[in-house]
mmCIF file of C-alpha atoms and ligand atoms in Angstrom:
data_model
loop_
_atom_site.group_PDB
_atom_site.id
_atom_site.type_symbol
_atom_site.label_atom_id
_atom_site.label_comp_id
_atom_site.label_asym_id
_atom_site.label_seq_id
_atom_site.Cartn_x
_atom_site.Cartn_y
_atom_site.Cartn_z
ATOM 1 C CA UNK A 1 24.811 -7.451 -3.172
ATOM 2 C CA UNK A 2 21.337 -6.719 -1.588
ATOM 3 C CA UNK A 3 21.019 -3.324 -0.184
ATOM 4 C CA UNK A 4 21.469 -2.643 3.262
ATOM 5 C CA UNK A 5 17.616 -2.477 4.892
ATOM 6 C CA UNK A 6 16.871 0.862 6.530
ATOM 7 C CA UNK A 7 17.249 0.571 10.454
ATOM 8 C CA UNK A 8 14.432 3.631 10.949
ATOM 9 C CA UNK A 9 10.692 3.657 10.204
ATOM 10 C CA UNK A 10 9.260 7.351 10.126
ATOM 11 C CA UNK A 11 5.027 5.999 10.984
ATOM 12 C CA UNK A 12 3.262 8.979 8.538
ATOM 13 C CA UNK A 13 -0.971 9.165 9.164
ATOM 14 C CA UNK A 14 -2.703 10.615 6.123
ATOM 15 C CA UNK A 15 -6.414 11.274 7.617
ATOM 16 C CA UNK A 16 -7.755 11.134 3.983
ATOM 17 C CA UNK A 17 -11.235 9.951 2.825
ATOM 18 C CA UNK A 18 -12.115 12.426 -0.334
ATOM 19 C CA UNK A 19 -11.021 9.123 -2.803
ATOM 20 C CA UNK A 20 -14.069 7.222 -2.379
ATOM 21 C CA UNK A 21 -17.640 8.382 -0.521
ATOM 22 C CA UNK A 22 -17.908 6.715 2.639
ATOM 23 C CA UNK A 23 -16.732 8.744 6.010
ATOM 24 C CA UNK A 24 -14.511 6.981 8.480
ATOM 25 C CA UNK A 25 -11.182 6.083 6.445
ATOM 26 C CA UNK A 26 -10.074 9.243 7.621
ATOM 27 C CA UNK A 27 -9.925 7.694 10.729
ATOM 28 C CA UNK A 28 -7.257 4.372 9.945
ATOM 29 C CA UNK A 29 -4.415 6.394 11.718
ATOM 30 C CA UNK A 30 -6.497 6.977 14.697
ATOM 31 C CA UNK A 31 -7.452 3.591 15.106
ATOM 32 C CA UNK A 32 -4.223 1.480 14.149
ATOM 33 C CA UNK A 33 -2.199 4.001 16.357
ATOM 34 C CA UNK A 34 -4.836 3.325 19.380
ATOM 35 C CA UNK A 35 -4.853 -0.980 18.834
ATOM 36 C CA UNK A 36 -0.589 -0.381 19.434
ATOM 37 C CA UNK A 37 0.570 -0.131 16.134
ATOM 38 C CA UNK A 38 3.576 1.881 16.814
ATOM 39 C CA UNK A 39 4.599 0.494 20.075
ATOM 40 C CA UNK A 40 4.481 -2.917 18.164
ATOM 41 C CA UNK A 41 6.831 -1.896 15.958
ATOM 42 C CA UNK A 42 9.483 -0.861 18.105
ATOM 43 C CA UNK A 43 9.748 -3.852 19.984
ATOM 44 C CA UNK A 44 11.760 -4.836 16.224
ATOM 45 C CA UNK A 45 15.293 -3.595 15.607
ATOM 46 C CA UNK A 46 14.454 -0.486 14.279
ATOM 47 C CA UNK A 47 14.256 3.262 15.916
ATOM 48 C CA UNK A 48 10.396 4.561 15.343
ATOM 49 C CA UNK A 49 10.341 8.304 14.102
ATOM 50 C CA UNK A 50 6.270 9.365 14.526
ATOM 51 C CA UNK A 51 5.642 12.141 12.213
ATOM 52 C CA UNK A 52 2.291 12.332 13.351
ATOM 53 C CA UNK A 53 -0.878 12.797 10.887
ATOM 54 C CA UNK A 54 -0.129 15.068 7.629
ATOM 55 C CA UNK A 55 -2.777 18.065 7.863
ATOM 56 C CA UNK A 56 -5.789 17.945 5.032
ATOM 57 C CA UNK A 57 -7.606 20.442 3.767
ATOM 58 C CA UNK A 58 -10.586 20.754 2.408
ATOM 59 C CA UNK A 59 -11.632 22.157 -1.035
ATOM 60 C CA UNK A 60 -15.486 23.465 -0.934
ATOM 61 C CA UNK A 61 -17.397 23.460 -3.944
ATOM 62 C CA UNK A 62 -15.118 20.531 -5.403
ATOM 63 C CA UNK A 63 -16.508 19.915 -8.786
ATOM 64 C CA UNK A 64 -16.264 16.750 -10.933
ATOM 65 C CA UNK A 65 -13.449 16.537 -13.534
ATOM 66 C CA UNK A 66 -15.552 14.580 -16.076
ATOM 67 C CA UNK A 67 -16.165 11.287 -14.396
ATOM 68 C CA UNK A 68 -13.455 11.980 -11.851
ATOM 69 C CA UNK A 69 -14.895 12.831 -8.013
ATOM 70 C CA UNK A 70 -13.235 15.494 -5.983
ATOM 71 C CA UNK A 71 -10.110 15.854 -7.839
ATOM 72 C CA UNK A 72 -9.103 19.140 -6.418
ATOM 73 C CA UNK A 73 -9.297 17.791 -2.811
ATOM 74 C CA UNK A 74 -7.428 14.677 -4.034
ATOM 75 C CA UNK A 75 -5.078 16.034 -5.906
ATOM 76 C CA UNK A 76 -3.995 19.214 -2.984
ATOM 77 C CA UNK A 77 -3.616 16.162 -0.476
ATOM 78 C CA UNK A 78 -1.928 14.139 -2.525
ATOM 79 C CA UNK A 79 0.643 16.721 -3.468
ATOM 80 C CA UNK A 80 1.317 16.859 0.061
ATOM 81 C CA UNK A 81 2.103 13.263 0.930
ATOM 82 C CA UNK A 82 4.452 13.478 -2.130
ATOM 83 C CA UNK A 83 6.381 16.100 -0.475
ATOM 84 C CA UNK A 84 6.099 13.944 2.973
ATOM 85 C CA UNK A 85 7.310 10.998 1.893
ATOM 86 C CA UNK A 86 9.728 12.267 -0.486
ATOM 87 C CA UNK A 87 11.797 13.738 2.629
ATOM 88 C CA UNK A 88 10.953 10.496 5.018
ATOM 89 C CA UNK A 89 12.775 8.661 2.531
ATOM 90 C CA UNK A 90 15.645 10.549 2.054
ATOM 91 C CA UNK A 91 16.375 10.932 5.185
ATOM 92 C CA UNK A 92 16.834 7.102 5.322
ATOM 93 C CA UNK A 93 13.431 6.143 7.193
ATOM 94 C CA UNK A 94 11.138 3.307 6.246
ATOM 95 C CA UNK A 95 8.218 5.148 5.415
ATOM 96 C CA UNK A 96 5.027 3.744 6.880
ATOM 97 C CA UNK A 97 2.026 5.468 5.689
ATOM 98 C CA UNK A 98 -1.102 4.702 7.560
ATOM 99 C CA UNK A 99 -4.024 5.744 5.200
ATOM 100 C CA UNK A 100 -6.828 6.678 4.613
ATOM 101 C CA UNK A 101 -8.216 5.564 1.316
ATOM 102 C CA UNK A 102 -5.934 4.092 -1.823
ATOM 103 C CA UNK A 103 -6.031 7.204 -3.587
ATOM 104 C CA UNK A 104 -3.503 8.056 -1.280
ATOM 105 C CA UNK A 105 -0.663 5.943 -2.919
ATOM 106 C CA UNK A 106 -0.778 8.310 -5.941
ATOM 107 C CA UNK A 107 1.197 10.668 -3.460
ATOM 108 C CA UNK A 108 3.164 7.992 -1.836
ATOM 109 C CA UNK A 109 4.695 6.380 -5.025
ATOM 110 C CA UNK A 110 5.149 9.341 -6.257
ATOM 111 C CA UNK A 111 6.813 10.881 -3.361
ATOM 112 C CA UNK A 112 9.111 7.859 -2.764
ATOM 113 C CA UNK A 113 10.041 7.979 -6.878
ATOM 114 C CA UNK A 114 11.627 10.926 -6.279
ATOM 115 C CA UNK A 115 13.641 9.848 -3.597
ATOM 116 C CA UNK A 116 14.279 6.400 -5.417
ATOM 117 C CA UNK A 117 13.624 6.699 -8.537
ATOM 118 C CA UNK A 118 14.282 2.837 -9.128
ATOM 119 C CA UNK A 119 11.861 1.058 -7.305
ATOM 120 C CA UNK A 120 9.077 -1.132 -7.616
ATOM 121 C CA UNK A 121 5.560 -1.752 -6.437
ATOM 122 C CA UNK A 122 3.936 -4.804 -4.607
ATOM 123 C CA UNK A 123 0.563 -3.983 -4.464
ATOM 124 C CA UNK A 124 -2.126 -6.355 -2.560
ATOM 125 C CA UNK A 125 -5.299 -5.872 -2.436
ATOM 126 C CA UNK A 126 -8.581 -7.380 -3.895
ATOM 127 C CA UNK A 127 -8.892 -4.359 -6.505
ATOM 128 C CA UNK A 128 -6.514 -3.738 -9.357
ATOM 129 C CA UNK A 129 -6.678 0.238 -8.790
ATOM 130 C CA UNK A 130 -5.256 0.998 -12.330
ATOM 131 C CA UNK A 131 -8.340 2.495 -14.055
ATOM 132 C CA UNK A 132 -8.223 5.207 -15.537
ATOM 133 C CA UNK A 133 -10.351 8.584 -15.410
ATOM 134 C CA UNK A 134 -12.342 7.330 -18.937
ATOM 135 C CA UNK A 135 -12.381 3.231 -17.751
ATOM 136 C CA UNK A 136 -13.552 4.449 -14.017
ATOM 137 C CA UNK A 137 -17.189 2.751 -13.839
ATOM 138 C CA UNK A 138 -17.429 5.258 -10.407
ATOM 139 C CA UNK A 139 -15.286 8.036 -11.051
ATOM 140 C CA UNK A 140 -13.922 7.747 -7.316
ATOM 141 C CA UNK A 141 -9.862 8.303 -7.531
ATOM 142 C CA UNK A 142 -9.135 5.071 -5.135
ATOM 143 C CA UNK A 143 -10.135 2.852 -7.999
ATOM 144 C CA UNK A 144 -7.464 4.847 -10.444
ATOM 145 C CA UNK A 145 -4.095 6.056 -8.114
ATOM 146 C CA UNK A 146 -1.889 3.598 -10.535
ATOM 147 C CA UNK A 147 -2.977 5.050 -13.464
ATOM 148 C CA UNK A 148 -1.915 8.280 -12.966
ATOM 149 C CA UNK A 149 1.167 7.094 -12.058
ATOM 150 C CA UNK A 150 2.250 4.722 -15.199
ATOM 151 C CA UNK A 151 3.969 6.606 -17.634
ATOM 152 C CA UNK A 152 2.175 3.686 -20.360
ATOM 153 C CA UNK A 153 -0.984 5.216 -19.932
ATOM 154 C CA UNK A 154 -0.460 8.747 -20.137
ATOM 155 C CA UNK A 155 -1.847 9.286 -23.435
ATOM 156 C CA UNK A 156 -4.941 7.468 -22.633
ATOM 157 C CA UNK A 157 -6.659 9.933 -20.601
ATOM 158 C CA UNK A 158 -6.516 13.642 -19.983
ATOM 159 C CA UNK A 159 -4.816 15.790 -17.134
ATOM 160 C CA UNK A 160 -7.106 15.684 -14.021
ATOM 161 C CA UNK A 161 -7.387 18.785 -12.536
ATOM 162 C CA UNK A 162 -5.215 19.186 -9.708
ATOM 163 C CA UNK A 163 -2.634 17.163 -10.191
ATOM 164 C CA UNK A 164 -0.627 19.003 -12.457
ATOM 165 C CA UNK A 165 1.925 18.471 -9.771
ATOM 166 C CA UNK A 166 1.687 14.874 -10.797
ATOM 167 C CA UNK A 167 4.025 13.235 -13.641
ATOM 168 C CA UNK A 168 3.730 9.639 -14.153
ATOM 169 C CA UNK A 169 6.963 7.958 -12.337
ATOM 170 C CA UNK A 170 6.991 3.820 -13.040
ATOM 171 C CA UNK A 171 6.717 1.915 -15.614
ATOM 172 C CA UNK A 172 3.197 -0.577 -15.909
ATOM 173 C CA UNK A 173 6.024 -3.705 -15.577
ATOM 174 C CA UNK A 174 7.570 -2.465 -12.098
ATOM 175 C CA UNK A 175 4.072 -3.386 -10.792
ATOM 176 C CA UNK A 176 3.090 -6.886 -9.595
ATOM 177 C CA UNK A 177 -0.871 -7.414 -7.960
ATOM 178 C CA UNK A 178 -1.376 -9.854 -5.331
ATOM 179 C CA UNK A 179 -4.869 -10.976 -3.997
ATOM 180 C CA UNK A 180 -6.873 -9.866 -7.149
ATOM 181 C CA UNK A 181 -10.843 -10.819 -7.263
ATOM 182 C CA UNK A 182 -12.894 -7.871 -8.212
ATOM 183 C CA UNK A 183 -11.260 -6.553 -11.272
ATOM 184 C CA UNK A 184 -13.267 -4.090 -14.062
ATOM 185 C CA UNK A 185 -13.156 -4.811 -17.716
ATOM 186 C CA UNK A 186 -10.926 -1.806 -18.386
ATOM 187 C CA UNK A 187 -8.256 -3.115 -16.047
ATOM 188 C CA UNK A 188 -8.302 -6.434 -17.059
ATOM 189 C CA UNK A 189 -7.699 -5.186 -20.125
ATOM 190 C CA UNK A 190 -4.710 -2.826 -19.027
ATOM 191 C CA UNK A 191 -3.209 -5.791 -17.021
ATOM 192 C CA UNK A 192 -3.242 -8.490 -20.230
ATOM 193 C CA UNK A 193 -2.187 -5.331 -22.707
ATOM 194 C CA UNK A 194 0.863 -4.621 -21.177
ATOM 195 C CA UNK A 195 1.602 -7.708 -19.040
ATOM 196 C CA UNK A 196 1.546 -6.881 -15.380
ATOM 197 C CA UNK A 197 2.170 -9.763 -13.309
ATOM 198 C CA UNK A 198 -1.115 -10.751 -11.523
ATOM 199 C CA UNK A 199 -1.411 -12.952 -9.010
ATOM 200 C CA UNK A 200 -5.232 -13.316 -8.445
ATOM 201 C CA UNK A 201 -7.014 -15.485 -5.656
ATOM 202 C CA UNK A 202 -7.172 -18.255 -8.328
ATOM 203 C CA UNK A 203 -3.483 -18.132 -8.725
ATOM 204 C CA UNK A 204 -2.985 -18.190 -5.064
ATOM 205 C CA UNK A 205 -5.344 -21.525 -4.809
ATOM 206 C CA UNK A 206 -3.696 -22.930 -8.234
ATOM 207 C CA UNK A 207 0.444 -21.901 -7.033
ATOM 208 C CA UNK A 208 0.103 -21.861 -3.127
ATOM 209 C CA UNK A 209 1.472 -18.444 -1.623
ATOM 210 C CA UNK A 210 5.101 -19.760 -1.396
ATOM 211 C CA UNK A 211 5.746 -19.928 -5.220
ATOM 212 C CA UNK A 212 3.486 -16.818 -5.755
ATOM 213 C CA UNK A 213 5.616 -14.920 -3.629
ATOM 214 C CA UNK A 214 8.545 -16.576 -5.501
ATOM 215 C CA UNK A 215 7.167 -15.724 -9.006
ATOM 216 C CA UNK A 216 6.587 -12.262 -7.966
ATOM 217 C CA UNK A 217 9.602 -11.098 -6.563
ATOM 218 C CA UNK A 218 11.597 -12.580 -9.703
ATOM 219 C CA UNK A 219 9.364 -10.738 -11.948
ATOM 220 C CA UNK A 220 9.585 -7.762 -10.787
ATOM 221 C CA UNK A 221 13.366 -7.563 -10.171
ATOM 222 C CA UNK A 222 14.956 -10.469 -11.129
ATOM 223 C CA UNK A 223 18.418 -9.237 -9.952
ATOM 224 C CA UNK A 224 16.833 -8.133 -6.239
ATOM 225 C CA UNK A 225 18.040 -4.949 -6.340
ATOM 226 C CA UNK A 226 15.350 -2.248 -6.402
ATOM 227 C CA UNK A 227 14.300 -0.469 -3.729
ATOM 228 C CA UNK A 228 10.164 -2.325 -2.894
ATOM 229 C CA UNK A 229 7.392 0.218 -2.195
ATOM 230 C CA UNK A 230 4.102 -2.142 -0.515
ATOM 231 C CA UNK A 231 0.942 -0.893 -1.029
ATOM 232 C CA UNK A 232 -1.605 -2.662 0.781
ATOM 233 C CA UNK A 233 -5.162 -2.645 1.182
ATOM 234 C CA UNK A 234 -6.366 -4.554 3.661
ATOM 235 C CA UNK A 235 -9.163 -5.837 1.829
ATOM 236 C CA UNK A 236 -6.885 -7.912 -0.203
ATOM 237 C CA UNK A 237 -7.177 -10.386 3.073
ATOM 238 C CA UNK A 238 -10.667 -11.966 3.158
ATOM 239 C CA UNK A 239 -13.376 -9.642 5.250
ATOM 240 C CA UNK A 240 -14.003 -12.034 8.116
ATOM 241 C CA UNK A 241 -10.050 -10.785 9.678
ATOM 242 C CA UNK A 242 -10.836 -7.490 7.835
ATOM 243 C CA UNK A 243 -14.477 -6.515 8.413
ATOM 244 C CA UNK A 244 -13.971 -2.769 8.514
ATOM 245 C CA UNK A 245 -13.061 -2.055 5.084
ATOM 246 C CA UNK A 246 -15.083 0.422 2.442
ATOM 247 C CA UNK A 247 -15.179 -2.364 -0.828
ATOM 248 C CA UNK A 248 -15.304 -5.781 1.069
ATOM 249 C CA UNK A 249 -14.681 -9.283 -1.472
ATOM 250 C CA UNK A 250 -15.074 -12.452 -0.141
ATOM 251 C CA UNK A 251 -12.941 -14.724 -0.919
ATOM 252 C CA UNK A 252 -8.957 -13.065 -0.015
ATOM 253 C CA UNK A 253 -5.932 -13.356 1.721
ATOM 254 C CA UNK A 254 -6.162 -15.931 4.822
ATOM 255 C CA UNK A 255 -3.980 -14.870 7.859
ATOM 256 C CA UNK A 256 -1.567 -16.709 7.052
ATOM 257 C CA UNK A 257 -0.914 -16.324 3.947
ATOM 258 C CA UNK A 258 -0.962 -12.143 4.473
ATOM 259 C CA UNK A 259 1.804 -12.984 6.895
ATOM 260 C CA UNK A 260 3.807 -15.025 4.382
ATOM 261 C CA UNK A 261 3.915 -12.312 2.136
ATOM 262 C CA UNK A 262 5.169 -9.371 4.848
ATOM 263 C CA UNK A 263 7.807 -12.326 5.859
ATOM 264 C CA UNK A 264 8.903 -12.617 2.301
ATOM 265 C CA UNK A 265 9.206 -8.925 1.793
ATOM 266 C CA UNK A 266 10.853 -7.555 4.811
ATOM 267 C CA UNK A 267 13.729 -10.837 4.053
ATOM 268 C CA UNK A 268 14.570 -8.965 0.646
ATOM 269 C CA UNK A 269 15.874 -6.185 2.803
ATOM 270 C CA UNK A 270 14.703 -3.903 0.497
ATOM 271 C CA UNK A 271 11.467 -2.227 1.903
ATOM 272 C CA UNK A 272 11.271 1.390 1.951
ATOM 273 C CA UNK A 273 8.083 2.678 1.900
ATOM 274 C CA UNK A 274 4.722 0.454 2.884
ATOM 275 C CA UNK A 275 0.961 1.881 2.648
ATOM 276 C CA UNK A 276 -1.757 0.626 4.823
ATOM 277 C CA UNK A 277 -4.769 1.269 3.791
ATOM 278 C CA UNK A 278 -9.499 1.183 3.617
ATOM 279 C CA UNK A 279 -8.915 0.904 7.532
ATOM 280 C CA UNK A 280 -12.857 2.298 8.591
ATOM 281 C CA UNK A 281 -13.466 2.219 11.913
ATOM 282 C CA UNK A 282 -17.276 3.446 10.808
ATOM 283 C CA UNK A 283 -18.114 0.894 8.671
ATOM 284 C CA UNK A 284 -17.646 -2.063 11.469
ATOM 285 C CA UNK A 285 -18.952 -2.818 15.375
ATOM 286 C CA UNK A 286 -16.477 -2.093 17.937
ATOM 287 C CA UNK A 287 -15.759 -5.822 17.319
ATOM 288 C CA UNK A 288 -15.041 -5.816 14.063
ATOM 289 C CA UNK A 289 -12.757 -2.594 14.524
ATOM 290 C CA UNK A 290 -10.690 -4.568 16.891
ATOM 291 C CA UNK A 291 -10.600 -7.654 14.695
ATOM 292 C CA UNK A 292 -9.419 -5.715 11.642
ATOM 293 C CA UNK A 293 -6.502 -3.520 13.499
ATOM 294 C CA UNK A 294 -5.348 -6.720 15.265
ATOM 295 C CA UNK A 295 -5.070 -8.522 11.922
ATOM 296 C CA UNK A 296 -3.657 -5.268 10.506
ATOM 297 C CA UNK A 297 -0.915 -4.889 13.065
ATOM 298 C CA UNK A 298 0.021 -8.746 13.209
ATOM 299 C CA UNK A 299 0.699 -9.190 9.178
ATOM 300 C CA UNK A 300 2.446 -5.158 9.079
ATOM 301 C CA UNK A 301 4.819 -5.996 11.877
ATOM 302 C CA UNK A 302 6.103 -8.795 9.563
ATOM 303 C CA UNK A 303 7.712 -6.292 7.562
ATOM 304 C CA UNK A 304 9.710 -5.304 10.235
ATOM 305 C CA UNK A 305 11.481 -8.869 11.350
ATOM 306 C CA UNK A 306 8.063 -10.265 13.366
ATOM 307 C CA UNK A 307 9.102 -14.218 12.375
ATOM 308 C CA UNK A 308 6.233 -16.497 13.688
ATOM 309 C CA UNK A 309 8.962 -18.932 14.415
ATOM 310 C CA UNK A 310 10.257 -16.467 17.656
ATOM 311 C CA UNK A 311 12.500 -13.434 17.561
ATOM 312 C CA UNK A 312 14.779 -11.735 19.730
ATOM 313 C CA UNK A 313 16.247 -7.814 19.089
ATOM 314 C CA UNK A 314 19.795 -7.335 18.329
ATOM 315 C CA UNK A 315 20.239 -5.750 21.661
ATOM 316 C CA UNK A 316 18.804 -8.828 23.132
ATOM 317 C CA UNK A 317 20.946 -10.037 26.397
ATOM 318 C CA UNK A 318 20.202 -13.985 27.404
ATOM 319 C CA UNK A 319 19.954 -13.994 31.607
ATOM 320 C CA UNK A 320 22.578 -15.856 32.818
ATOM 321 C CA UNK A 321 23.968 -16.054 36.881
HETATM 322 MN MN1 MN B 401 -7.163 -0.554 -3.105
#
């Protein structure tokens, strides 16, 4: 029997750029709340908590750890969204995290483990984010957040500083990539070790997006039971919808296809916490702002009942005389 789906979304901003070096994805909440992101969503059938933006601060004088680039400043926020999210979950919300850089899902997942400890991760984006502090070719912590959260690789690296806080949570199998096309060596490796399932552009073009989706959601859970955390970058959809992104690839997600897969997900019923995330407002022309938070908003509301065949709320009323 497939869990009941949560009737309340509790929106979360995380203003947080310190995971890779380019200024402005500290601005994503800003920008998706000014396009109409939240108004969007409660046109759907669920009540819209706003908990506003989560307050950062700053660490001066944040050193390298090794290879690894502001760790302290990472790893303070980081604890923080855990603690956020941790309590929007429990208290029954759909937690929707507008980001701010990937690093932040190191908080996020590990936040909404604690609430569920059961649950898996869809994560889409171009970039396999699973390297780890030694494999890093940058040392920027949005290339790494899942590998400081799989328990498998633990041993492979050692403690970052500040994020003692931080115990692995998931399991390298409760992952499953969509929209892969700019993966390092080291997670390539990590991805064929342990077998995560990987659906990369080439398995998109080879499968369509309809069995993908398919594929994934039996591998992951083949019962349909866990609770689904979505991480999603939007540069897993190609740059010409999402121009405003930090680590464009050509090549991604079409519209459509980005929609299919938030229509697929919010059906399981099983959503509870969703990242969006490498929104920067700074990186694009007003233009290209607008076309990346309209393409945001339009797949995101999918998770929330948005059918592109027509919709109506349950409180709907039909006129009649
Ligand atoms: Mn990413």
């Amino acid at each position: 029997m497939p869990r009941q789906a949560r009737s309340k979304v509790g929106i979360l901003g995380i203003p947080f750029s310190k995971g890779q070096p380019k200024g402005g994805a500290e601005m994503g909440p800003e920008i998706l709340r000014r396009a109409g992101l939240v108004s969007r969503i409660k046109r759907f059938d669920y009540q819209v908590v706003d908990h506003g933006d989560i307050e950062i601060e700053s660490i001066p004088g944040d050193k390298p750890d090794g290879n690894v680039k502001n760790p302290r400043s990472v790893g303070r926020a980081n604890k923080k969204i855990s603690d956020k999210v941790a309590s929007i979950v429990k208290s029954k919300e759909l937690c929707l995290n507008l980001g701010g850089d990937h690093s932040i899902a190191i908080g996020s997942i590990h936040g909404h483990c604690r609430a569920e400890p059961g649950l898996v991760v869809v994560w889409v984006d171009a970039h396999a984010d699973i390297n780890t502090p030694l494999s890093s070719p940058s040392g920027n912590m949005h290339g790494m957040p899942l590998s400081l959260l799989v328990k498998e690789l633990a041993d492979r690296f050692s403690p970052v500083e500040g994020f003692d806080w931080c115990k692995p949570c998931i399991h390298v199998r409760d992952i499953v990539y969509i929209g892969l096309r700019d993966v390092d060596e080291g997670e390539r490796w990590i991805i064929d070790q342990f077998g995560i399932p990987a659906y990369s552009m080439q398995e998109i073009d080879k499968m369509g997006i309809k069995e993908v989706m398919h594929h994934a959601l039996k591998n992951l859970d083949p019962n349909g039971t866990r609770p689904i955390h979505l991480s999603f970058d939007v540069d897993g959809l190609d740059p010409t919808i999402t121009p405003s992104t930090g680590t464009p690839v050509l090549g991604g997600l079409n519209i459509r296809e980005g929609q299919y897969i938030m229509e697929e997900l919010a059906n399981t019923g099983r959503l509870s916490a969703i990242d969006i995330v490498e929104v920067n407002p700074l990186l694009g022309s007003e233009k290209d702002n607008m076309v990346t938070a309209e393409t945001t908003i339009s797949v995101i509301e999918k998770c929330f009942g948005s059918k592109r065949g027509g919709y109506y709320p349950a409180s709907y009323v039909f006129p009649s005389l």
